[in-house]
PDB file of C-alpha atoms in Angstrom:
ATOM      1  CA  MET A1386       0.109   0.004   0.004  1.00  0.00           C
ATOM      2  CA  HIS A1387       1.724   3.064  -1.398  1.00  0.00           C
ATOM      3  CA  LYS A1388       0.186   5.197   1.266  1.00  0.00           C
ATOM      4  CA  LYS A1389      -0.392   4.965   4.958  1.00  0.00           C
ATOM      5  CA  LEU A1390      -4.284   3.903   5.583  1.00  0.00           C
ATOM      6  CA  LYS A1391      -6.486   4.659   8.298  1.00  0.00           C
ATOM      7  CA  ILE A1392      -7.638   1.191   9.209  1.00  0.00           C
ATOM      8  CA  ILE A1393      -9.787   0.412  12.441  1.00  0.00           C
ATOM      9  CA  ALA A1394     -11.134  -2.884  13.357  1.00  0.00           C
ATOM     10  CA  LEU A1395     -14.526  -2.703  14.989  1.00  0.00           C
ATOM     11  CA  ILE A1396     -16.346  -5.045  17.398  1.00  0.00           C
ATOM     12  CA  PRO A1397     -19.670  -5.517  17.907  1.00  0.00           C
ATOM     13  CA  ALA A1398     -20.500  -6.867  21.209  1.00  0.00           C
ATOM     14  CA  ARG A1399     -23.999  -6.250  22.581  1.00  0.00           C
ATOM     15  CA  GLY A1400     -25.023  -7.912  26.263  1.00  0.00           C
ATOM     16  CA  GLY A1401     -28.114  -9.924  25.159  1.00  0.00           C
ATOM     17  CA  SER A1402     -27.748 -12.756  23.623  1.00  0.00           C
ATOM     18  CA  LYS A1403     -30.777 -15.352  23.190  1.00  0.00           C
ATOM     19  CA  GLY A1404     -29.168 -18.375  22.309  1.00  0.00           C
ATOM     20  CA  LEU A1405     -26.104 -18.049  24.550  1.00  0.00           C
ATOM     21  CA  PRO A1406     -26.712 -15.594  26.900  1.00  0.00           C
ATOM     22  CA  ARG A1407     -23.966 -13.284  27.897  1.00  0.00           C
ATOM     23  CA  LYS A1408     -22.273 -15.164  24.700  1.00  0.00           C
ATOM     24  CA  ASN A1409     -19.493 -12.225  23.906  1.00  0.00           C
ATOM     25  CA  ILE A1410     -18.068 -13.121  27.679  1.00  0.00           C
ATOM     26  CA  GLN A1411     -18.165 -16.504  27.761  1.00  0.00           C
ATOM     27  CA  PRO A1412     -14.976 -18.683  28.519  1.00  0.00           C
ATOM     28  CA  LEU A1413     -13.309 -19.531  25.833  1.00  0.00           C
ATOM     29  CA  ALA A1414      -9.614 -21.547  25.969  1.00  0.00           C
ATOM     30  CA  GLY A1415      -8.984 -19.290  29.275  1.00  0.00           C
ATOM     31  CA  LYS A1416     -10.337 -15.760  28.151  1.00  0.00           C
ATOM     32  CA  PRO A1417     -13.560 -14.406  27.364  1.00  0.00           C
ATOM     33  CA  LEU A1418     -14.693 -14.823  23.760  1.00  0.00           C
ATOM     34  CA  ILE A1419     -14.410 -11.230  22.631  1.00  0.00           C
ATOM     35  CA  ALA A1420     -10.952 -11.377  23.724  1.00  0.00           C
ATOM     36  CA  HIS A1421     -10.032 -13.466  21.105  1.00  0.00           C
ATOM     37  CA  SER A1422     -11.030 -10.997  18.249  1.00  0.00           C
ATOM     38  CA  ILE A1423      -9.348  -7.967  20.090  1.00  0.00           C
ATOM     39  CA  GLU A1424      -6.099  -9.932  20.825  1.00  0.00           C
ATOM     40  CA  VAL A1425      -5.810 -10.892  16.796  1.00  0.00           C
ATOM     41  CA  ALA A1426      -7.073  -7.332  16.063  1.00  0.00           C
ATOM     42  CA  LYS A1427      -3.995  -5.624  17.845  1.00  0.00           C
ATOM     43  CA  LYS A1428      -1.843  -8.722  16.278  1.00  0.00           C
ATOM     44  CA  SER A1429      -2.595  -6.728  12.774  1.00  0.00           C
ATOM     45  CA  SER A1430       0.222  -5.044  11.017  1.00  0.00           C
ATOM     46  CA  LEU A1431      -2.188  -2.953   9.094  1.00  0.00           C
ATOM     47  CA  ILE A1432      -5.116  -2.377  11.449  1.00  0.00           C
ATOM     48  CA  ASN A1433      -4.107   1.409  13.675  1.00  0.00           C
ATOM     49  CA  ARG A1434      -7.239   0.928  16.114  1.00  0.00           C
ATOM     50  CA  VAL A1435      -9.331  -1.438  17.827  1.00  0.00           C
ATOM     51  CA  ILE A1436     -12.468  -0.519  19.083  1.00  0.00           C
ATOM     52  CA  VAL A1437     -15.459  -2.086  20.458  1.00  0.00           C
ATOM     53  CA  THR A1438     -19.071  -1.261  20.028  1.00  0.00           C
ATOM     54  CA  THR A1439     -21.229  -2.015  23.124  1.00  0.00           C
ATOM     55  CA  ASP A1440     -23.959  -1.140  25.289  1.00  0.00           C
ATOM     56  CA  ASP A1441     -22.754  -3.331  28.151  1.00  0.00           C
ATOM     57  CA  LYS A1442     -20.308  -1.835  30.501  1.00  0.00           C
ATOM     58  CA  GLU A1443     -19.142  -5.262  32.183  1.00  0.00           C
ATOM     59  CA  ILE A1444     -18.538  -6.217  28.095  1.00  0.00           C
ATOM     60  CA  ALA A1445     -16.428  -2.324  28.310  1.00  0.00           C
ATOM     61  CA  GLY A1446     -14.736  -3.114  30.716  1.00  0.00           C
ATOM     62  CA  ILE A1447     -13.659  -6.623  29.880  1.00  0.00           C
ATOM     63  CA  ALA A1448     -12.628  -5.348  26.393  1.00  0.00           C
ATOM     64  CA  LYS A1449     -10.688  -2.218  27.812  1.00  0.00           C
ATOM     65  CA  LYS A1450      -8.485  -4.994  29.995  1.00  0.00           C
ATOM     66  CA  TYR A1451      -7.447  -6.422  26.703  1.00  0.00           C
ATOM     67  CA  GLY A1452      -6.376  -3.301  25.361  1.00  0.00           C
ATOM     68  CA  ALA A1453      -9.670  -2.453  22.835  1.00  0.00           C
ATOM     69  CA  GLU A1454     -11.157   1.413  22.948  1.00  0.00           C
ATOM     70  CA  ILE A1455     -14.693   2.035  24.148  1.00  0.00           C
ATOM     71  CA  PRO A1456     -15.435   5.616  23.033  1.00  0.00           C
ATOM     72  CA  PHE A1457     -18.669   5.500  23.693  1.00  0.00           C
ATOM     73  CA  ILE A1458     -21.619   3.253  24.754  1.00  0.00           C
ATOM     74  CA  ARG A1459     -24.066   2.390  22.277  1.00  0.00           C
ATOM     75  CA  PRO A1460     -27.378   3.393  22.506  1.00  0.00           C
ATOM     76  CA  ALA A1461     -29.939   0.748  23.392  1.00  0.00           C
ATOM     77  CA  GLN A1462     -31.713   0.893  20.376  1.00  0.00           C
ATOM     78  CA  LEU A1463     -28.814   0.018  18.216  1.00  0.00           C
ATOM     79  CA  ALA A1464     -28.434  -3.109  20.632  1.00  0.00           C
ATOM     80  CA  ARG A1465     -32.010  -4.820  19.897  1.00  0.00           C
ATOM     81  CA  ASP A1466     -31.584  -8.790  18.432  1.00  0.00           C
ATOM     82  CA  ASP A1467     -32.866  -7.406  15.074  1.00  0.00           C
ATOM     83  CA  THR A1468     -30.284  -4.724  14.906  1.00  0.00           C
ATOM     84  CA  LEU A1469     -28.199  -4.953  11.456  1.00  0.00           C
ATOM     85  CA  PRO A1470     -24.602  -3.897  11.174  1.00  0.00           C
ATOM     86  CA  PHE A1471     -25.385  -1.069   9.002  1.00  0.00           C
ATOM     87  CA  PRO A1472     -26.804   1.327  12.122  1.00  0.00           C
ATOM     88  CA  VAL A1473     -24.398  -0.064  14.243  1.00  0.00           C
ATOM     89  CA  LEU A1474     -21.469   0.900  12.234  1.00  0.00           C
ATOM     90  CA  LYS A1475     -22.570   4.253  11.045  1.00  0.00           C
ATOM     91  CA  HIS A1476     -23.188   5.275  14.522  1.00  0.00           C
ATOM     92  CA  ALA A1477     -19.587   4.610  15.114  1.00  0.00           C
ATOM     93  CA  LEU A1478     -18.334   6.404  12.370  1.00  0.00           C
ATOM     94  CA  GLU A1479     -20.622   9.122  12.676  1.00  0.00           C
ATOM     95  CA  PHE A1480     -19.155   9.605  16.745  1.00  0.00           C
ATOM     96  CA  LEU A1481     -15.362   9.423  15.374  1.00  0.00           C
ATOM     97  CA  TYR A1482     -16.022  12.169  13.137  1.00  0.00           C
ATOM     98  CA  GLU A1483     -17.781  14.047  15.776  1.00  0.00           C
ATOM     99  CA  LYS A1484     -15.707  13.955  18.767  1.00  0.00           C
ATOM    100  CA  GLU A1485     -12.583  13.479  16.575  1.00  0.00           C
ATOM    101  CA  GLN A1486     -13.013  14.139  13.113  1.00  0.00           C
ATOM    102  CA  TYR A1487     -11.477  11.168  12.404  1.00  0.00           C
ATOM    103  CA  LYS A1488     -12.433   9.349   9.225  1.00  0.00           C
ATOM    104  CA  PRO A1489     -10.637   5.811   8.772  1.00  0.00           C
ATOM    105  CA  ASP A1490     -10.204   4.827   5.071  1.00  0.00           C
ATOM    106  CA  ILE A1491     -11.308   0.785   5.743  1.00  0.00           C
ATOM    107  CA  ILE A1492     -13.183  -0.692   8.527  1.00  0.00           C
ATOM    108  CA  VAL A1493     -12.314  -4.034   9.479  1.00  0.00           C
ATOM    109  CA  TRP A1494     -15.635  -5.903  11.361  1.00  0.00           C
ATOM    110  CA  LEU A1495     -14.819  -8.639  13.538  1.00  0.00           C
ATOM    111  CA  GLU A1496     -17.961 -10.588  14.823  1.00  0.00           C
ATOM    112  CA  PRO A1497     -16.712 -12.387  18.440  1.00  0.00           C
ATOM    113  CA  PRO A1498     -18.506 -15.798  17.499  1.00  0.00           C
ATOM    114  CA  ASN A1499     -15.988 -16.906  14.855  1.00  0.00           C
ATOM    115  CA  PRO A1500     -12.794 -16.763  17.239  1.00  0.00           C
ATOM    116  CA  VAL A1501     -10.653 -18.875  14.986  1.00  0.00           C
ATOM    117  CA  ARG A1502      -9.091 -16.144  13.162  1.00  0.00           C
ATOM    118  CA  ASP A1503      -4.762 -15.111  12.402  1.00  0.00           C
ATOM    119  CA  ALA A1504      -3.909 -11.891  11.718  1.00  0.00           C
ATOM    120  CA  ARG A1505      -1.885 -12.743   8.837  1.00  0.00           C
ATOM    121  CA  ARG A1506      -5.015 -13.501   7.206  1.00  0.00           C
ATOM    122  CA  ILE A1507      -6.481 -10.530   7.657  1.00  0.00           C
ATOM    123  CA  ASP A1508      -3.496  -8.048   6.683  1.00  0.00           C
ATOM    124  CA  ASP A1509      -3.594 -10.217   3.925  1.00  0.00           C
ATOM    125  CA  ALA A1510      -7.548  -9.486   3.319  1.00  0.00           C
ATOM    126  CA  ILE A1511      -6.845  -6.006   3.681  1.00  0.00           C
ATOM    127  CA  ARG A1512      -4.254  -5.584   1.387  1.00  0.00           C
ATOM    128  CA  THR A1513      -6.173  -7.345  -1.381  1.00  0.00           C
ATOM    129  CA  PHE A1514      -9.110  -5.099  -0.483  1.00  0.00           C
ATOM    130  CA  ALA A1515      -6.632  -2.108  -0.637  1.00  0.00           C
ATOM    131  CA  ARG A1516      -5.491  -3.384  -4.015  1.00  0.00           C
ATOM    132  CA  ASP A1517      -8.691  -2.969  -5.826  1.00  0.00           C
ATOM    133  CA  LYS A1518     -10.103   0.481  -6.032  1.00  0.00           C
ATOM    134  CA  LYS A1519     -13.092  -0.256  -7.235  1.00  0.00           C
ATOM    135  CA  ALA A1520     -14.506  -2.725  -4.645  1.00  0.00           C
ATOM    136  CA  ASP A1521     -16.581  -0.914  -1.779  1.00  0.00           C
ATOM    137  CA  SER A1522     -16.813  -4.151   0.501  1.00  0.00           C
ATOM    138  CA  LEU A1523     -15.461  -7.627   1.032  1.00  0.00           C
ATOM    139  CA  ARG A1524     -15.850 -10.434   3.508  1.00  0.00           C
ATOM    140  CA  ALA A1525     -14.461 -13.912   3.726  1.00  0.00           C
ATOM    141  CA  VAL A1526     -16.700 -16.936   2.340  1.00  0.00           C
ATOM    142  CA  CYS A1527     -16.073 -20.175   1.624  1.00  0.00           C
ATOM    143  CA  GLU A1528     -17.762 -23.328  -0.123  1.00  0.00           C
ATOM    144  CA  PRO A1529     -20.644 -24.640   1.631  1.00  0.00           C
ATOM    145  CA  ASP A1530     -21.042 -28.210   2.715  1.00  0.00           C
ATOM    146  CA  VAL A1531     -24.534 -27.808   0.823  1.00  0.00           C
ATOM    147  CA  THR A1532     -25.303 -26.297  -2.518  1.00  0.00           C
ATOM    148  CA  PRO A1533     -28.733 -24.578  -2.920  1.00  0.00           C
ATOM    149  CA  TYR A1534     -29.042 -26.454  -5.889  1.00  0.00           C
ATOM    150  CA  LYS A1535     -30.031 -29.483  -3.857  1.00  0.00           C
ATOM    151  CA  MET A1536     -31.911 -27.727  -1.477  1.00  0.00           C
ATOM    152  CA  TRP A1537     -35.600 -28.237  -1.362  1.00  0.00           C
ATOM    153  CA  THR A1538     -38.605 -25.327   0.095  1.00  0.00           C
ATOM    154  CA  LEU A1539     -42.447 -26.038   0.704  1.00  0.00           C
ATOM    155  CA  LYS A1540     -44.903 -25.281  -1.565  1.00  0.00           C
ATOM    156  CA  GLY A1541     -47.940 -25.880   0.125  1.00  0.00           C
ATOM    157  CA  LYS A1542     -47.622 -29.412   2.054  1.00  0.00           C
ATOM    158  CA  TYR A1543     -45.787 -30.791  -0.917  1.00  0.00           C
ATOM    159  CA  LEU A1544     -42.147 -30.054  -1.899  1.00  0.00           C
ATOM    160  CA  GLU A1545     -40.501 -27.971  -4.837  1.00  0.00           C
ATOM    161  CA  PRO A1546     -36.334 -27.131  -5.680  1.00  0.00           C
ATOM    162  CA  PHE A1547     -35.293 -24.322  -4.405  1.00  0.00           C
ATOM    163  CA  VAL A1548     -33.139 -23.647  -7.228  1.00  0.00           C
ATOM    164  CA  LYS A1549     -34.711 -24.030 -11.151  1.00  0.00           C
ATOM    165  CA  LYS A1550     -33.001 -23.134 -14.183  1.00  0.00           C
ATOM    166  CA  ASN A1551     -35.336 -22.970 -17.142  1.00  0.00           C
ATOM    167  CA  ASN A1552     -38.268 -23.315 -14.665  1.00  0.00           C
ATOM    168  CA  ARG A1553     -36.408 -27.329 -14.145  1.00  0.00           C
ATOM    169  CA  ALA A1554     -35.469 -28.682 -11.098  1.00  0.00           C
ATOM    170  CA  ILE A1555     -31.668 -29.694 -11.285  1.00  0.00           C
ATOM    171  CA  HIS A1556     -31.133 -31.008  -8.167  1.00  0.00           C
ATOM    172  CA  GLY A1557     -30.316 -34.189 -10.145  1.00  0.00           C
ATOM    173  CA  ALA A1558     -27.436 -33.222 -11.429  1.00  0.00           C
ATOM    174  CA  PRO A1559     -24.169 -34.149 -10.179  1.00  0.00           C
ATOM    175  CA  ARG A1560     -22.387 -31.195  -7.963  1.00  0.00           C
ATOM    176  CA  GLN A1561     -19.671 -30.689 -10.317  1.00  0.00           C
ATOM    177  CA  GLY A1562     -21.787 -30.192 -13.386  1.00  0.00           C
ATOM    178  CA  LEU A1563     -23.446 -27.260 -10.782  1.00  0.00           C
ATOM    179  CA  LYS A1564     -22.184 -23.034 -10.720  1.00  0.00           C
ATOM    180  CA  LYS A1565     -20.018 -22.753  -7.604  1.00  0.00           C
ATOM    181  CA  VAL A1566     -21.523 -20.971  -4.711  1.00  0.00           C
ATOM    182  CA  TYR A1567     -20.100 -19.598  -1.908  1.00  0.00           C
ATOM    183  CA  THR A1568     -21.702 -18.948   1.955  1.00  0.00           C
ATOM    184  CA  GLN A1569     -19.911 -15.873   4.086  1.00  0.00           C
ATOM    185  CA  ASN A1570     -18.372 -17.484   7.401  1.00  0.00           C
ATOM    186  CA  GLY A1571     -17.914 -14.632   9.211  1.00  0.00           C
ATOM    187  CA  PHE A1572     -14.047 -14.342   9.417  1.00  0.00           C
ATOM    188  CA  VAL A1573     -13.482 -10.790   8.199  1.00  0.00           C
ATOM    189  CA  PHE A1574     -15.778  -7.999   6.503  1.00  0.00           C
ATOM    190  CA  LEU A1575     -13.867  -4.982   5.136  1.00  0.00           C
ATOM    191  CA  PHE A1576     -15.714  -1.890   4.575  1.00  0.00           C
ATOM    192  CA  ARG A1577     -14.965   1.686   2.827  1.00  0.00           C
ATOM    193  CA  TYR A1578     -15.934   4.495   4.533  1.00  0.00           C
ATOM    194  CA  ASP A1579     -18.001   5.855   1.751  1.00  0.00           C
ATOM    195  CA  THR A1580     -19.701   3.081   1.575  1.00  0.00           C
ATOM    196  CA  ILE A1581     -20.849   3.019   4.616  1.00  0.00           C
ATOM    197  CA  MET A1582     -21.805   6.909   5.014  1.00  0.00           C
ATOM    198  CA  LYS A1583     -22.284   8.004   1.226  1.00  0.00           C
ATOM    199  CA  LYS A1584     -23.859   4.631  -0.163  1.00  0.00           C
ATOM    200  CA  GLY A1585     -25.888   3.904   2.756  1.00  0.00           C
ATOM    201  CA  ASN A1586     -25.271   0.473   3.034  1.00  0.00           C
ATOM    202  CA  ILE A1587     -22.821  -2.254   4.140  1.00  0.00           C
ATOM    203  CA  PHE A1588     -22.084  -3.690   0.401  1.00  0.00           C
ATOM    204  CA  GLY A1589     -21.849  -1.085  -2.215  1.00  0.00           C
ATOM    205  CA  ASP A1590     -22.097  -1.712  -5.384  1.00  0.00           C
ATOM    206  CA  ARG A1591     -18.770  -4.399  -5.692  1.00  0.00           C
ATOM    207  CA  ILE A1592     -18.119  -6.936  -2.691  1.00  0.00           C
ATOM    208  CA  LEU A1593     -14.957  -8.597  -3.456  1.00  0.00           C
ATOM    209  CA  PRO A1594     -14.411 -12.220  -2.242  1.00  0.00           C
ATOM    210  CA  TYR A1595     -12.195 -13.653   0.274  1.00  0.00           C
ATOM    211  CA  ILE A1596     -12.155 -17.144   0.117  1.00  0.00           C
ATOM    212  CA  ILE A1597     -11.054 -19.125   2.659  1.00  0.00           C
ATOM    213  CA  GLU A1598     -10.540 -23.463   2.109  1.00  0.00           C
ATOM    214  CA  ASP A1599     -11.021 -24.369   5.745  1.00  0.00           C
ATOM    215  CA  LYS A1600     -13.836 -24.664   8.277  1.00  0.00           C
ATOM    216  CA  PHE A1601     -14.711 -22.115  10.531  1.00  0.00           C
ATOM    217  CA  VAL A1602     -16.229 -21.655  14.001  1.00  0.00           C
ATOM    218  CA  ASN A1603     -19.120 -19.810  14.403  1.00  0.00           C
ATOM    219  CA  ILE A1604     -20.625 -19.709  18.307  1.00  0.00           C
ATOM    220  CA  GLU A1605     -24.502 -19.231  18.722  1.00  0.00           C
ATOM    221  CA  THR A1606     -25.532 -22.095  21.329  1.00  0.00           C
ATOM    222  CA  LYS A1607     -23.850 -23.946  24.268  1.00  0.00           C
ATOM    223  CA  GLU A1608     -23.152 -27.025  22.157  1.00  0.00           C
ATOM    224  CA  ASP A1609     -21.210 -24.337  19.537  1.00  0.00           C
ATOM    225  CA  LEU A1610     -18.633 -23.191  22.280  1.00  0.00           C
ATOM    226  CA  ASP A1611     -18.508 -27.232  23.566  1.00  0.00           C
ATOM    227  CA  PHE A1612     -17.114 -27.424  20.166  1.00  0.00           C
ATOM    228  CA  ALA A1613     -14.742 -24.540  19.821  1.00  0.00           C
ATOM    229  CA  GLU A1614     -13.242 -25.336  23.207  1.00  0.00           C
ATOM    230  CA  PHE A1615     -12.355 -28.827  21.532  1.00  0.00           C
ATOM    231  CA  TYR A1616     -10.615 -26.899  18.494  1.00  0.00           C
ATOM    232  CA  PHE A1617      -8.869 -24.851  20.480  1.00  0.00           C
ATOM    233  CA  ARG A1618      -7.503 -27.522  23.286  1.00  0.00           C
ATOM    234  CA  ARG A1619      -6.700 -29.795  19.605  1.00  0.00           C
ATOM    235  CA  ALA A1620      -5.016 -26.818  17.857  1.00  0.00           C
ATOM    236  CA  LYS A1621      -2.839 -26.565  21.079  1.00  0.00           C
ATOM    237  CA  LYS A1622      -1.854 -29.717  21.096  1.00  0.00           C
ATOM    238  CA  LEU A1623      -0.751 -29.996  17.434  1.00  0.00           C
ATOM    239  CA  LYS A1624       1.407 -27.323  17.947  1.00  0.00           C
ATOM    240  CA  LYS A1625       3.291 -29.295  20.577  1.00  0.00           C
TER     241      LYS A1625
END
């Protein structure tokens, strides 16, 4: 990258969670879940600031302990179950500009439920995004275990193919002959400042993929947390 870009990591961590209460501060591999996202962001060689946006004072205290900035407490109306990322991002960017006249070039969005990350690949994603001047955003994706071309939906009480081609079902076709599809995996999302503040959404017109082949961990339930604990223990043993 030719010029020094202002790059911030923004980590969303509200206090409420229905599937797994207090999810963002549940212990995982000896530290609160949110700490994994903070620490990997701080290890990045390209991220200048690490900010946690939360409505919860306990989470704020823990985030500070692990080195994140807490420049504000997120309003309760932006921390509901149905709150989408866009208003949370917009609120954070508006606050930083109003209080500090600070406008980051790139926002790195790291959701705590995906704790299996490494700074090297985050930096690689940032460089990939920074090089493509036409891209408005980037998101990490991988190939799903099940393609939507093999899925079904209900029409009344009967099944019908979820995807049709020329009004014909293609669910019986070999997978190799089907169009390749990807699912986002939560490893990392990148946005340009103007995508959020001028285009008014998190996507923009051109979304750059960052393709990751290995599996990912997404923690939504106690069972997910138990699996993640097993994953970290196994990874630690393999390093010995």
